[in-house]
CSV table of C-alpha atoms in Angstrom, one decimal:
chain,number,residue,atom,x,y,z
L,58,MET,CA,-19.5,-31.6,-11.6
L,59,THR,CA,-20.4,-29.1,-14.7
L,60,ALA,CA,-18.3,-27.0,-16.6
L,61,GLN,CA,-20.1,-24.0,-15.1
L,62,LYS,CA,-19.9,-25.3,-11.4
L,63,GLU,CA,-15.7,-25.8,-12.2
L,64,GLU,CA,-15.7,-22.4,-13.9
L,65,LEU,CA,-17.1,-20.7,-10.8
L,66,LEU,CA,-15.2,-22.6,-8.2
L,67,LEU,CA,-11.4,-22.0,-10.5
L,68,PRO,CA,-11.0,-18.7,-8.5
L,69,MET,CA,-11.6,-19.9,-5.4
L,70,LYS,CA,-8.0,-20.5,-4.2
L,71,ARG,CA,-6.1,-19.9,-1.1
L,72,ASP,CA,-3.7,-17.0,-2.9
L,73,TYR,CA,-7.0,-15.2,-4.4
L,74,LYS,CA,-5.9,-12.2,-4.3
L,75,SER,CA,-9.0,-10.2,-5.5
L,76,ARG,CA,-11.5,-8.6,-2.6
L,77,MET,CA,-15.0,-7.4,-3.0
L,78,PHE,CA,-14.3,-4.0,-1.1
L,79,THR,CA,-11.1,-3.4,-2.8
L,80,MET,CA,-12.7,-3.8,-6.6
L,81,ILE,CA,-15.6,-1.7,-5.7
L,82,PHE,CA,-12.9,1.2,-3.9
L,83,SER,CA,-10.1,0.8,-6.7
L,84,LYS,CA,-12.3,3.4,-9.0
L,85,LYS,CA,-11.5,6.8,-8.1
L,86,GLU,CA,-15.2,8.1,-7.7
L,87,GLU,CA,-16.3,5.4,-5.1
L,88,LEU,CA,-12.9,5.9,-3.4
L,89,LEU,CA,-13.1,9.9,-3.0
L,90,GLU,CA,-16.9,9.3,-1.4
L,91,LEU,CA,-15.4,7.0,1.1
L,92,TYR,CA,-12.6,9.1,1.9
L,93,ASN,CA,-14.6,12.7,1.9
L,94,ALA,CA,-16.7,10.4,4.5
L,95,VAL,CA,-13.9,9.6,6.6
L,96,SER,CA,-12.4,13.0,6.7
L,97,GLY,CA,-15.0,15.2,6.3
L,98,LYS,CA,-13.6,16.8,3.5
L,99,GLN,CA,-15.8,17.8,0.3
L,100,TYR,CA,-13.1,16.8,-3.1
L,101,THR,CA,-15.3,16.8,-6.0
L,102,ASN,CA,-12.5,15.8,-8.7
L,103,PRO,CA,-11.6,12.6,-8.4
L,104,GLU,CA,-8.6,13.2,-10.6
L,105,ALA,CA,-7.4,14.6,-7.5
L,106,LEU,CA,-6.6,11.2,-6.0
L,107,THR,CA,-3.4,9.6,-7.0
L,108,ILE,CA,-3.8,5.6,-6.1
L,109,ASN,CA,-0.8,4.1,-5.1
L,110,THR,CA,-1.3,0.7,-3.8
L,111,LEU,CA,1.6,-1.7,-4.3
L,112,GLU,CA,0.9,-5.3,-5.6
L,113,ASN,CA,4.2,-6.4,-4.0
L,114,ALA,CA,5.5,-5.4,-1.1
L,115,ILE,CA,8.1,-6.6,0.9
L,116,TYR,CA,6.3,-9.2,2.8
L,117,MET,CA,3.5,-10.6,0.4
L,118,SER,CA,1.1,-11.1,3.5
L,119,MET,CA,1.5,-6.9,4.3
L,120,ARG,CA,-0.3,-6.4,0.6
L,121,ASN,CA,-2.5,-3.8,1.0
L,122,ASP,CA,-6.3,-3.1,0.1
L,123,VAL,CA,-6.4,0.5,-1.1
L,124,SER,CA,-3.4,3.3,-0.7
L,125,PHE,CA,-3.5,6.5,-2.6
L,126,ILE,CA,-2.6,10.4,-1.8
L,127,ILE,CA,-4.7,13.8,-2.1
L,128,ASP,CA,-3.8,17.0,-0.9
L,129,SER,CA,-0.1,15.6,-0.1
L,130,ARG,CA,-1.6,13.1,2.4
L,131,LEU,CA,-1.2,9.6,2.3
L,132,SER,CA,-3.9,7.3,3.4
L,133,LEU,CA,-4.0,3.6,3.7
L,134,TYR,CA,-7.2,1.7,3.6
L,135,GLU,CA,-7.8,-2.1,5.0
L,136,HIS,CA,-10.8,-4.1,5.0
L,137,GLN,CA,-10.8,-6.6,7.3
L,138,SER,CA,-13.3,-9.4,8.1
L,139,THR,CA,-11.1,-10.6,11.0
L,140,TYR,CA,-10.2,-9.1,13.8
L,141,CYS,CA,-6.2,-8.6,14.0
L,142,PRO,CA,-4.7,-6.6,16.8
L,143,ASN,CA,-1.2,-6.8,14.7
L,144,ILE,CA,-2.5,-4.5,12.0
L,145,PRO,CA,-0.4,-1.6,13.1
L,146,LEU,CA,2.6,-3.5,12.5
L,147,ARG,CA,1.6,-4.8,9.6
L,148,PHE,CA,0.7,-1.1,8.1
L,149,PHE,CA,4.1,-0.1,9.6
L,150,LEU,CA,5.9,-3.1,7.3
L,151,TYR,CA,3.8,-1.9,4.5
L,152,LEU,CA,4.8,1.9,4.9
L,153,SER,CA,8.1,1.4,5.1
L,154,ASP,CA,8.0,-0.3,1.8
L,155,LEU,CA,5.8,2.2,0.2
L,156,TYR,CA,8.1,5.4,1.6
L,157,SER,CA,11.2,3.4,0.3
L,158,GLY,CA,9.7,3.2,-3.2
L,159,MET,CA,8.7,7.2,-3.1
L,160,ILE,CA,12.3,8.2,-2.3
L,161,LYS,CA,14.3,5.7,-4.3
L,162,GLU,CA,15.7,8.2,-6.6
L,163,LYS,CA,16.3,10.3,-3.7
L,164,ASN,CA,19.7,10.8,-2.0
L,165,ILE,CA,18.3,10.0,1.5
L,166,TYR,CA,22.1,10.3,3.1
L,167,GLY,CA,21.8,14.0,1.6
L,168,THR,CA,21.7,17.6,3.5
L,169,LYS,CA,18.5,18.6,1.7
L,170,LYS,CA,15.0,17.6,3.7
L,171,ILE,CA,13.2,14.3,1.8
L,172,MET,CA,9.3,15.2,2.0
L,173,ILE,CA,7.1,12.9,2.7
L,174,PRO,CA,3.1,12.7,2.6
L,175,PRO,CA,2.1,12.2,6.5
L,176,PRO,CA,0.6,8.9,6.7
L,177,HIS,CA,-3.5,8.4,7.8
L,178,PHE,CA,-4.2,4.4,8.7
L,179,ILE,CA,-8.0,3.5,8.3
L,180,VAL,CA,-9.6,-0.4,8.8
L,181,PHE,CA,-13.0,-1.0,7.8
L,182,TYR,CA,-14.0,-4.3,10.0
L,183,ASN,CA,-16.9,-6.1,9.1
L,184,GLY,CA,-16.2,-9.4,11.0
L,185,LEU,CA,-18.6,-11.8,12.8
L,186,GLU,CA,-17.0,-10.7,16.4
L,187,LYS,CA,-18.9,-7.6,18.1
L,188,ARG,CA,-16.7,-4.8,18.1
L,189,ASP,CA,-17.2,-0.9,19.0
L,190,GLU,CA,-18.1,1.3,16.2
L,191,VAL,CA,-14.9,2.7,16.5
L,192,GLU,CA,-12.1,1.7,17.9
L,193,GLU,CA,-7.9,2.6,18.0
L,194,LEU,CA,-5.0,0.4,17.6
L,195,LYS,CA,-1.8,1.1,18.6
L,196,LEU,CA,1.8,0.1,17.4
L,197,SER,CA,3.0,0.6,20.8
L,198,ASP,CA,0.4,-1.9,22.3
L,199,LEU,CA,2.3,-4.6,21.1
L,200,TYR,CA,5.9,-3.3,22.6
L,201,GLU,CA,6.9,-6.2,25.0
L,202,ILE,CA,7.8,-3.2,27.5
L,203,GLN,CA,4.9,-0.5,27.9
L,204,GLU,CA,7.0,3.0,28.3
L,205,GLU,CA,5.7,6.5,29.1
L,206,ASP,CA,8.1,8.0,26.6
L,207,ILE,CA,7.4,6.3,23.1
L,208,ASP,CA,10.1,7.0,20.4
L,209,LEU,CA,7.9,5.1,17.7
L,210,GLU,CA,3.9,5.5,17.6
L,211,LEU,CA,1.6,4.5,14.5
L,212,LYS,CA,-1.6,4.8,15.1
L,213,VAL,CA,-5.0,2.7,13.1
L,214,VAL,CA,-8.3,3.9,13.5
L,215,MET,CA,-10.7,0.7,13.0
L,216,ILE,CA,-14.4,1.7,12.1
L,217,ASN,CA,-17.2,-0.9,12.6
L,218,ILE,CA,-19.2,-1.2,8.9
L,219,ASN,CA,-21.3,-3.7,9.9
L,220,ARG,CA,-25.0,-3.4,9.1
L,221,GLY,CA,-26.3,-1.0,11.9
L,222,ASN,CA,-22.9,0.8,12.9
L,223,ASN,CA,-21.9,4.3,12.2
L,224,GLN,CA,-24.9,5.5,10.6
L,225,GLN,CA,-23.9,8.6,9.8
L,226,LEU,CA,-20.6,7.6,7.7
L,227,MET,CA,-22.9,5.1,6.1
L,228,ASP,CA,-25.4,8.0,5.2
L,229,THR,CA,-22.5,9.8,3.6
L,230,CYS,CA,-21.3,7.1,1.9
L,231,ARG,CA,-23.7,5.2,-0.3
L,232,THR,CA,-21.5,2.8,-1.6
L,233,LEU,CA,-20.0,1.9,2.0
L,234,LYS,CA,-23.4,1.5,2.9
L,235,ASP,CA,-24.9,-0.7,0.1
L,236,TYR,CA,-21.6,-2.8,1.0
L,237,ALA,CA,-22.5,-3.3,4.2
L,238,GLU,CA,-26.3,-4.4,3.2
L,239,TYR,CA,-24.8,-6.7,0.6
L,240,ILE,CA,-22.7,-8.8,3.3
L,241,TYR,CA,-25.4,-8.4,5.8
L,242,ARG,CA,-28.0,-9.8,3.3
L,243,MET,CA,-25.6,-12.3,1.9
L,244,ARG,CA,-24.7,-13.7,5.6
L,245,GLU,CA,-28.1,-13.9,6.8
L,246,TYR,CA,-28.9,-15.8,3.6
L,247,ALA,CA,-26.3,-18.2,4.0
L,248,LYS,CA,-27.4,-19.6,7.6
L,249,LYS,CA,-30.3,-21.3,5.4
L,250,VAL,CA,-29.1,-22.3,1.8
L,251,PRO,CA,-25.8,-23.2,0.7
L,252,ILE,CA,-23.4,-20.3,0.0
L,253,GLU,CA,-23.8,-20.6,-3.5
L,254,VAL,CA,-27.5,-19.7,-3.6
L,255,ALA,CA,-27.0,-17.8,-0.9
L,256,VAL,CA,-24.2,-15.3,-3.1
L,257,GLU,CA,-26.8,-15.7,-6.4
L,258,ARG,CA,-30.0,-14.6,-4.6
L,259,THR,CA,-28.2,-11.3,-2.9
L,260,ILE,CA,-27.0,-10.3,-5.8
L,261,THR,CA,-30.4,-10.4,-7.5
L,262,GLU,CA,-31.9,-9.1,-5.0
L,263,CYS,CA,-29.6,-6.1,-4.6
L,264,ILE,CA,-29.6,-5.6,-8.3
L,265,GLN,CA,-33.7,-5.1,-8.5
L,266,GLU,CA,-33.2,-2.8,-5.0
L,267,GLY,CA,-30.2,-0.2,-6.4
L,268,ILE,CA,-27.6,-1.5,-4.1
L,269,LEU,CA,-24.3,-2.0,-5.5
L,270,LYS,CA,-26.6,-2.2,-8.9
L,271,GLU,CA,-23.9,-0.8,-11.4
L,272,PHE,CA,-21.0,-3.0,-10.0
L,273,LEU,CA,-23.0,-6.0,-9.7
L,274,GLU,CA,-24.3,-6.0,-12.9
L,275,GLN,CA,-20.8,-5.1,-14.6
L,276,ASN,CA,-19.0,-7.6,-12.4
L,277,ARG,CA,-21.6,-10.4,-11.4
L,278,ALA,CA,-19.3,-13.6,-12.2
L,279,GLU,CA,-16.0,-12.1,-10.3
L,280,ALA,CA,-18.8,-10.4,-7.2
L,281,ILE,CA,-20.1,-14.4,-7.1
L,282,ALA,CA,-16.7,-15.7,-6.8
L,283,MET,CA,-15.4,-13.3,-4.5
L,284,SER,CA,-18.6,-13.5,-2.2
L,285,ILE,CA,-18.2,-17.2,-2.0
L,286,TYR,CA,-14.4,-17.3,-1.6
L,287,GLU,CA,-14.5,-14.7,1.2
L,288,TYR,CA,-17.2,-16.5,3.4
L,289,ASP,CA,-15.6,-20.0,2.8
L,290,GLU,CA,-12.2,-18.1,4.3
L,291,GLU,CA,-14.2,-16.2,7.3
L,292,LYS,CA,-15.9,-19.5,7.9
L,293,HIS,CA,-12.4,-21.2,8.0
L,294,MET,CA,-10.8,-18.8,10.4
L,295,LYS,CA,-13.9,-19.0,12.5
L,296,MET,CA,-13.8,-22.7,12.6
L,297,GLU,CA,-9.9,-22.4,13.7
L,298,ARG,CA,-10.7,-20.2,16.5
L,299,GLU,CA,-13.2,-23.2,17.8
L,300,ASP,CA,-10.8,-25.4,17.2
L,301,ALA,CA,-8.1,-23.6,19.3
L,302,PHE,CA,-10.7,-22.6,22.1
L,303,ALA,CA,-11.7,-26.2,22.5
L,304,ASP,CA,-7.9,-27.4,22.7
L,305,GLY,CA,-7.2,-24.9,25.3
L,306,ARG,CA,-10.4,-25.9,27.2
L,307,ASN,CA,-9.4,-29.5,27.1
L,308,SER,CA,-5.5,-28.5,28.2
L,309,MET,CA,-7.2,-27.1,31.4
L,310,LEU,CA,-9.4,-29.4,32.0
L,311,THR,CA,-6.9,-32.0,32.0
L,312,LEU,CA,-4.3,-30.3,34.2
L,313,ILE,CA,-7.0,-29.6,36.9
L,314,LYS,CA,-7.7,-33.1,37.1
L,315,LYS,CA,-4.0,-33.9,37.5
L,316,MET,CA,-3.4,-31.5,39.9
L,317,ALA,CA,-6.3,-32.7,41.9
L,318,GLU,CA,-4.7,-36.4,41.7
L,319,ASP,CA,-1.4,-35.1,43.0
L,320,GLY,CA,-3.0,-33.0,45.9
L,321,MET,CA,-2.4,-29.9,44.4
L,322,ALA,CA,-6.4,-28.9,44.6
L,323,GLU,CA,-5.8,-25.8,46.5
L,324,GLN,CA,-3.4,-24.5,44.1
L,325,ILE,CA,-5.5,-25.2,41.1
L,326,ALA,CA,-7.1,-21.4,42.0
L,327,ASN,CA,-3.4,-19.7,41.4
L,328,LEU,CA,-3.8,-20.9,38.1
L,329,THR,CA,-5.2,-17.4,36.9
L,330,SER,CA,-1.3,-16.4,37.7
L,331,PRO,CA,-0.2,-16.6,33.6
L,332,GLU,CA,3.2,-18.0,35.4
L,333,PHE,CA,1.9,-20.5,37.2
L,334,LEU,CA,-0.3,-21.6,34.8
L,335,GLU,CA,2.4,-21.6,32.3
L,336,GLU,CA,4.8,-23.7,34.5
L,337,MET,CA,2.0,-26.3,35.6
L,338,LEU,CA,1.1,-26.6,32.0
L,339,ASP,CA,4.9,-27.4,31.1
L,340,LYS,CA,5.0,-29.6,34.0
L,341,TYR,CA,2.5,-32.1,33.2
L,342,GLY,CA,3.8,-31.6,29.3
L,343,LEU,CA,0.5,-29.5,28.0
L,344,GLY,CA,2.1,-26.7,26.9
L,345,ARG,CA,2.9,-26.0,23.2
């Protein structure tokens, strides 16, 4: 392996934290453009925005992509290439740590109100799984018991930013549209050529066409490393899901065969009941 190739692969470790989305929108100008597009506001001064993303939250896995305050409102943005129903819980844990940092010099046990900025949670999704253009994920959906009167709720808006989705938002935020186009082209090329070649081709093409031009020209090496890492991570997670599906399918086929051999063919239809399915899996030693 050449020294140049080794240098390219060095950043691509499992603890590699930099993400292309985060890097692009860590600049106040681009972040303000995105905020205006999402919120419908018309702010023009990037300095009105205060970025307060935590580098080390209580849980390292809770590290948020972008957190900022503008006009006394707290916005937490996350980019996801894999759909995660637990994102409201992750936001809740992160928010708790963020608020703790904001009020650490104040007396939380005092009689005076401690004012905090109201939070808003957005997930920008561009995974391979087909999702609606806009979805709402709620913390209460994760409660073991569903109740009408909910004492604690947290709502997350998940916005599909894959090419062809949410066109009005994309037209309002050129940077987001460019990012979506970049990811789309890279994935399409990666179907035909090695990922390293696909990334190089995508970057060269995008620069020529004015897509993320300034960012890619200034951060070409980082963009290459991040793109390859994120693609490999995405591919790895896809393979894990496929393996889990295959294992589950094999277990079901084995279970059906064993039940038929034991004269329980008529009860196979009852496997649609989660309780009965779990009982049979345990009986035949096929449970987790």
